[in-house]
PDB file of C-alpha atoms in Angstrom:
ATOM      1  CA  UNK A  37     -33.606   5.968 -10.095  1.00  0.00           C
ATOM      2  CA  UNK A  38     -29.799   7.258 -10.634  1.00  0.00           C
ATOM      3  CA  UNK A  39     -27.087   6.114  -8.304  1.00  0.00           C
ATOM      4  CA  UNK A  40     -25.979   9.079  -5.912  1.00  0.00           C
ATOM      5  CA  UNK A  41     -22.434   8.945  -4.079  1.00  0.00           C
ATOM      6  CA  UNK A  42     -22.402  10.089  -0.306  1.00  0.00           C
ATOM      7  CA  UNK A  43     -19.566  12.325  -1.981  1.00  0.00           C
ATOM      8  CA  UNK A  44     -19.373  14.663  -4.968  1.00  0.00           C
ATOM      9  CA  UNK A  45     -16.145  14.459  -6.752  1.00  0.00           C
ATOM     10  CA  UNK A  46     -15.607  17.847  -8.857  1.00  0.00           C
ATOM     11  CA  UNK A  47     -13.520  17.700 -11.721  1.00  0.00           C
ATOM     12  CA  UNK A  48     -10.108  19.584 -10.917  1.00  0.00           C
ATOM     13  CA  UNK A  49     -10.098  20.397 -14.884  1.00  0.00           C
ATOM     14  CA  UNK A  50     -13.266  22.216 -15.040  1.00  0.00           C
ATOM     15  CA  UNK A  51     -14.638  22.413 -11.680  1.00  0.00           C
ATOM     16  CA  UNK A  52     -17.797  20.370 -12.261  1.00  0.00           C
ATOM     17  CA  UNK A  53     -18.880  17.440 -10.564  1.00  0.00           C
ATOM     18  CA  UNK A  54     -18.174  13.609 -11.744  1.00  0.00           C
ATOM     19  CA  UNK A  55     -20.838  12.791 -13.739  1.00  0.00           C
ATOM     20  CA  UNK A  56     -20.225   9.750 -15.861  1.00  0.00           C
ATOM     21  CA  UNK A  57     -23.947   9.568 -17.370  1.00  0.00           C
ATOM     22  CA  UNK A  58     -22.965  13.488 -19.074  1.00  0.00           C
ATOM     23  CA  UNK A  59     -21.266  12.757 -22.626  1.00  0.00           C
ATOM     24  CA  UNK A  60     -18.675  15.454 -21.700  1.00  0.00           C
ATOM     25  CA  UNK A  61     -17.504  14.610 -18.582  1.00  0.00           C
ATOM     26  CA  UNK A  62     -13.983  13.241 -18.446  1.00  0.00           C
ATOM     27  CA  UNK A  63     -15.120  10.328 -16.025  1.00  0.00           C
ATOM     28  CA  UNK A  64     -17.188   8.687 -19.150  1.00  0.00           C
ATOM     29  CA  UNK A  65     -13.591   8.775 -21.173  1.00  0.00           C
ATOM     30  CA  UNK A  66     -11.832   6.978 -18.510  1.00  0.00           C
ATOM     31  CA  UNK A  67     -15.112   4.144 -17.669  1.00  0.00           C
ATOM     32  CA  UNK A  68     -14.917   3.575 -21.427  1.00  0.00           C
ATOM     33  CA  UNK A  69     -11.235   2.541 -21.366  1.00  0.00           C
ATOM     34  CA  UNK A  70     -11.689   1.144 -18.329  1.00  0.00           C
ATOM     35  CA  UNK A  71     -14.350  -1.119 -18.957  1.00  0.00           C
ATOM     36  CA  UNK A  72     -12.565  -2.022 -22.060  1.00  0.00           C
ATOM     37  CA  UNK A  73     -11.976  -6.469 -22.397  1.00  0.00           C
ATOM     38  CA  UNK A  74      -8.477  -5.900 -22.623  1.00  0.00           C
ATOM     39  CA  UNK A  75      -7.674  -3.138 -19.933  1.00  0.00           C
ATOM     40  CA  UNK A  76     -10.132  -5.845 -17.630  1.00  0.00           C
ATOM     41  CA  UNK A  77      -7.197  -8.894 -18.581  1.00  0.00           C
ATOM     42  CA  UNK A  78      -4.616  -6.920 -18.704  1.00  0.00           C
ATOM     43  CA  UNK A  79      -5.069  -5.164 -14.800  1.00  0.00           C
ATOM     44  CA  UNK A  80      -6.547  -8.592 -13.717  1.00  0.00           C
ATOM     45  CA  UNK A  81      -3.028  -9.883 -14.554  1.00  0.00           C
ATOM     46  CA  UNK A  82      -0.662  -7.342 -12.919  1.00  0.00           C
ATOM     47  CA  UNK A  83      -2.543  -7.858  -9.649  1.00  0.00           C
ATOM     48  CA  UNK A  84      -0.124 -10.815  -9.247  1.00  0.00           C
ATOM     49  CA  UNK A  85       2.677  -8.720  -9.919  1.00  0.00           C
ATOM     50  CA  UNK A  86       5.087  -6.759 -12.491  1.00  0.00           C
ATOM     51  CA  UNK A  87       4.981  -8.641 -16.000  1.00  0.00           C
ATOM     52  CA  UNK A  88       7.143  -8.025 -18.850  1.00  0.00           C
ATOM     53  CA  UNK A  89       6.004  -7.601 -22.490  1.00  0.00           C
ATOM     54  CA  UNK A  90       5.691 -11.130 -23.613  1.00  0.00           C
ATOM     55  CA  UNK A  91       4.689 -12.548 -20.311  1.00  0.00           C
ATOM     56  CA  UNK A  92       1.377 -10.307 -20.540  1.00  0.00           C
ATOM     57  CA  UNK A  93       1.423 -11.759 -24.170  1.00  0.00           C
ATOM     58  CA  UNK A  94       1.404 -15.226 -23.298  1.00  0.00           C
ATOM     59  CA  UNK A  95      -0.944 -14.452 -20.513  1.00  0.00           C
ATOM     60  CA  UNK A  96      -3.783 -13.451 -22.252  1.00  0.00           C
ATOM     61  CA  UNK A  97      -4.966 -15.201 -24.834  1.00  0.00           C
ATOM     62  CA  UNK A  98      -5.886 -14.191 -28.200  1.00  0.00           C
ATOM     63  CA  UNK A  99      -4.872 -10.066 -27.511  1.00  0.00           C
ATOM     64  CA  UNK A 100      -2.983  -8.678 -30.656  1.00  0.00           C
ATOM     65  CA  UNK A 101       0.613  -6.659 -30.292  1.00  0.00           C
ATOM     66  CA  UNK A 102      -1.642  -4.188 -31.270  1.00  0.00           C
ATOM     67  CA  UNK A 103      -3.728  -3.818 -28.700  1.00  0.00           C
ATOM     68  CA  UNK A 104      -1.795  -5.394 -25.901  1.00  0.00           C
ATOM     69  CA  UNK A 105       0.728  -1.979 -26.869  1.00  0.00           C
ATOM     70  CA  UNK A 106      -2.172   0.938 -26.986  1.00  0.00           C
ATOM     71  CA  UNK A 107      -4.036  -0.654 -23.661  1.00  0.00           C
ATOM     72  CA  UNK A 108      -0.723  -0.701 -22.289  1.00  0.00           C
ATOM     73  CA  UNK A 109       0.106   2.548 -23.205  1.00  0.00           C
ATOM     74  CA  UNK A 110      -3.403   4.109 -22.235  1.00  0.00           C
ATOM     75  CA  UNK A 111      -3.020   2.482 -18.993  1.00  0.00           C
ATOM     76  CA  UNK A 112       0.454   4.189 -18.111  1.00  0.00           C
ATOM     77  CA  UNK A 113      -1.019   7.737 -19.368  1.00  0.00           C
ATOM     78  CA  UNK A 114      -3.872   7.200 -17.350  1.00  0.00           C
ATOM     79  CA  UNK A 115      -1.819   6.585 -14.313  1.00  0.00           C
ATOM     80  CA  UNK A 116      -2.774   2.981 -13.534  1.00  0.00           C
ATOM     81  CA  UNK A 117       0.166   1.131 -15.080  1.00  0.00           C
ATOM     82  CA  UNK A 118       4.272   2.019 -14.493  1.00  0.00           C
ATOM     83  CA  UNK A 119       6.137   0.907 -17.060  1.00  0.00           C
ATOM     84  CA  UNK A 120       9.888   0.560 -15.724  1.00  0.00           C
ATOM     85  CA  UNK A 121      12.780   0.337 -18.577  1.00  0.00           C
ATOM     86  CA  UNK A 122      16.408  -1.040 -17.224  1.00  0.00           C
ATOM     87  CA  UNK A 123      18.505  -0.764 -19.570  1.00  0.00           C
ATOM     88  CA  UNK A 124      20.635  -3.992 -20.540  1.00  0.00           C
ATOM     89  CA  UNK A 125      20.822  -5.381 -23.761  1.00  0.00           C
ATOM     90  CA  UNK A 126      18.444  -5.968 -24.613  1.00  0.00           C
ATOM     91  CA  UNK A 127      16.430  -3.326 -22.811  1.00  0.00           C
ATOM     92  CA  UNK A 128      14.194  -4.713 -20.099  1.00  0.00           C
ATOM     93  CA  UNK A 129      10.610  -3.777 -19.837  1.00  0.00           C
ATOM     94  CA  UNK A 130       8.494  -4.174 -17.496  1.00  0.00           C
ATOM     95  CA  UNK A 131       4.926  -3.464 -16.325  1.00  0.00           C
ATOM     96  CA  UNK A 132       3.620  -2.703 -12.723  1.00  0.00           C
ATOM     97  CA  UNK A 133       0.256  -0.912 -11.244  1.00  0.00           C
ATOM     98  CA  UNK A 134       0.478   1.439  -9.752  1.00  0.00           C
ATOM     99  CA  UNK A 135      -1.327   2.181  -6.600  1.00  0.00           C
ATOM    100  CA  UNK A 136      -4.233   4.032  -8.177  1.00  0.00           C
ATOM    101  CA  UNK A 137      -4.076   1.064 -10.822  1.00  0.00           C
ATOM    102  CA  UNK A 138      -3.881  -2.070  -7.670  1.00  0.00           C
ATOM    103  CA  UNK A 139      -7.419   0.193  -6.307  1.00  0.00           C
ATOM    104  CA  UNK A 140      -9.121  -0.480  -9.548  1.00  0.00           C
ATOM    105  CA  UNK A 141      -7.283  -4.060  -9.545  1.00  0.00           C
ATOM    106  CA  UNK A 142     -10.182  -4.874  -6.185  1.00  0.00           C
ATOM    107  CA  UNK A 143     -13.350  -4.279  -8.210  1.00  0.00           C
ATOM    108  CA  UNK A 144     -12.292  -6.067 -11.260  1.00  0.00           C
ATOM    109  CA  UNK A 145     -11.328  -8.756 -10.050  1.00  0.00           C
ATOM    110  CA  UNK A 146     -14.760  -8.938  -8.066  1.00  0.00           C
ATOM    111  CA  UNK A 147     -16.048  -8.969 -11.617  1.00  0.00           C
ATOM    112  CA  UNK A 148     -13.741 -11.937 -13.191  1.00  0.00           C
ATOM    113  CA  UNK A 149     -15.126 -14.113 -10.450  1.00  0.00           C
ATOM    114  CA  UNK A 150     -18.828 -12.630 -10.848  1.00  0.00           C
ATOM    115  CA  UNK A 151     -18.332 -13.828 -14.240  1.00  0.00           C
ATOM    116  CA  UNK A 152     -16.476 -16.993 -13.647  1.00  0.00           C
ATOM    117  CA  UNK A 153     -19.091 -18.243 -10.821  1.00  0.00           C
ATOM    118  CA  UNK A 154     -22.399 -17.206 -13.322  1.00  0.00           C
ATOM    119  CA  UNK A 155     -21.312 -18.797 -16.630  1.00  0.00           C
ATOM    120  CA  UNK A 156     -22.945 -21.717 -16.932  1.00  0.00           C
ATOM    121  CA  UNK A 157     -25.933 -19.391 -15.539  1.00  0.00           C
ATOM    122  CA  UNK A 158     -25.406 -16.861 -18.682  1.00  0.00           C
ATOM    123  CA  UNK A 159     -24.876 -19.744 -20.897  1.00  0.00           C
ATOM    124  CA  UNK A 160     -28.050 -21.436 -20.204  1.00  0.00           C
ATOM    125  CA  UNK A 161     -29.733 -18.217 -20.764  1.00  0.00           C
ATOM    126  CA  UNK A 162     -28.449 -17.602 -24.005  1.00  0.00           C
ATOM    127  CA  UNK A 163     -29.345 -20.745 -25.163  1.00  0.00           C
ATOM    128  CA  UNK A 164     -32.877 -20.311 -23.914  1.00  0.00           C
ATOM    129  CA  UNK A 165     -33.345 -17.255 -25.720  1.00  0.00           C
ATOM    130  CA  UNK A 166     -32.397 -18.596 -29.016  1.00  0.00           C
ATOM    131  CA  UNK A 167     -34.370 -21.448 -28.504  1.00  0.00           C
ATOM    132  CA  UNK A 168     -37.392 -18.605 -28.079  1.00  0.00           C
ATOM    133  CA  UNK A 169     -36.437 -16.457 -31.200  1.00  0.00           C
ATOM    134  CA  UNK A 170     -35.920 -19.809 -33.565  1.00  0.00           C
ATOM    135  CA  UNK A 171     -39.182 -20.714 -32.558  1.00  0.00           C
ATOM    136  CA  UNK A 172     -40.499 -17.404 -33.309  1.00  0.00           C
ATOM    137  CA  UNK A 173     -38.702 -17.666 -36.428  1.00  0.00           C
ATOM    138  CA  UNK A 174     -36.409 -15.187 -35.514  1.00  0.00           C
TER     139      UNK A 174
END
């Protein structure tokens, strides 16, 4: 059984509904990027409040300049992050979300503490199943 909202949203673009199980409907683009590990962390973070550059860095553990720069930069052209220059030397940067970007900030960080509160639940299961396949011989 497929979920159906109370509400169709039709895509402005091409005047079809939202349908993010249909390979070309923009809304699978944007649940890709938003479902992304580092657009999670990174959104997660700025619920507390603007961040510069490094401070996002230092935040999250383990994300590249790399991708810390293209998530951030996906983010802002997707309309969920404001990126606010002031210019001193050197040039201050800083990172916000934006309204549409503090909305999606509610149902991710119901999943961070889903996933905080079920870990050792998700562990254990993990450890069961290998347990099964090794004795399998997996």
């Amino acid at each position: 059984m497929r979920y159906s909202p109370a509400m169709v949203t039709i895509v402005e673009s091409v005047g079809l509904p939202a349908d993010v199980y249909s390979a070309k409907c923009a809304t699978r683009q944007v649940l890709d990027h938003i479902a992304g590990k580092w657009t999670v962390l990174i959104v997660d973070v700025l619920r507390d409040g603007p961040m510069r550059y490094t401070e996002l860095s230092r935040r999250i553990e383990g994300v590249s300049q790399k991708m810390l720069t293209q998530t951030l930069r996906g983010l802002e052209t997707d309309g969920f992050v404001l990126r606010t220059v002031t210019p001193t030397i050197p040039p201050r940067v800083d990172y916000a979300l934006t309204d549409l970007g503090r909305s999606l900030g509610e149902p991710i960080r119901a999943l961070r503490e889903w996933t905080e509160t079920h870990i050792n639940e998700i562990e254990r299961a993990r450890i069961e199943v290998a347990e099964r396949k090794a004795a399998q011989g997996y």
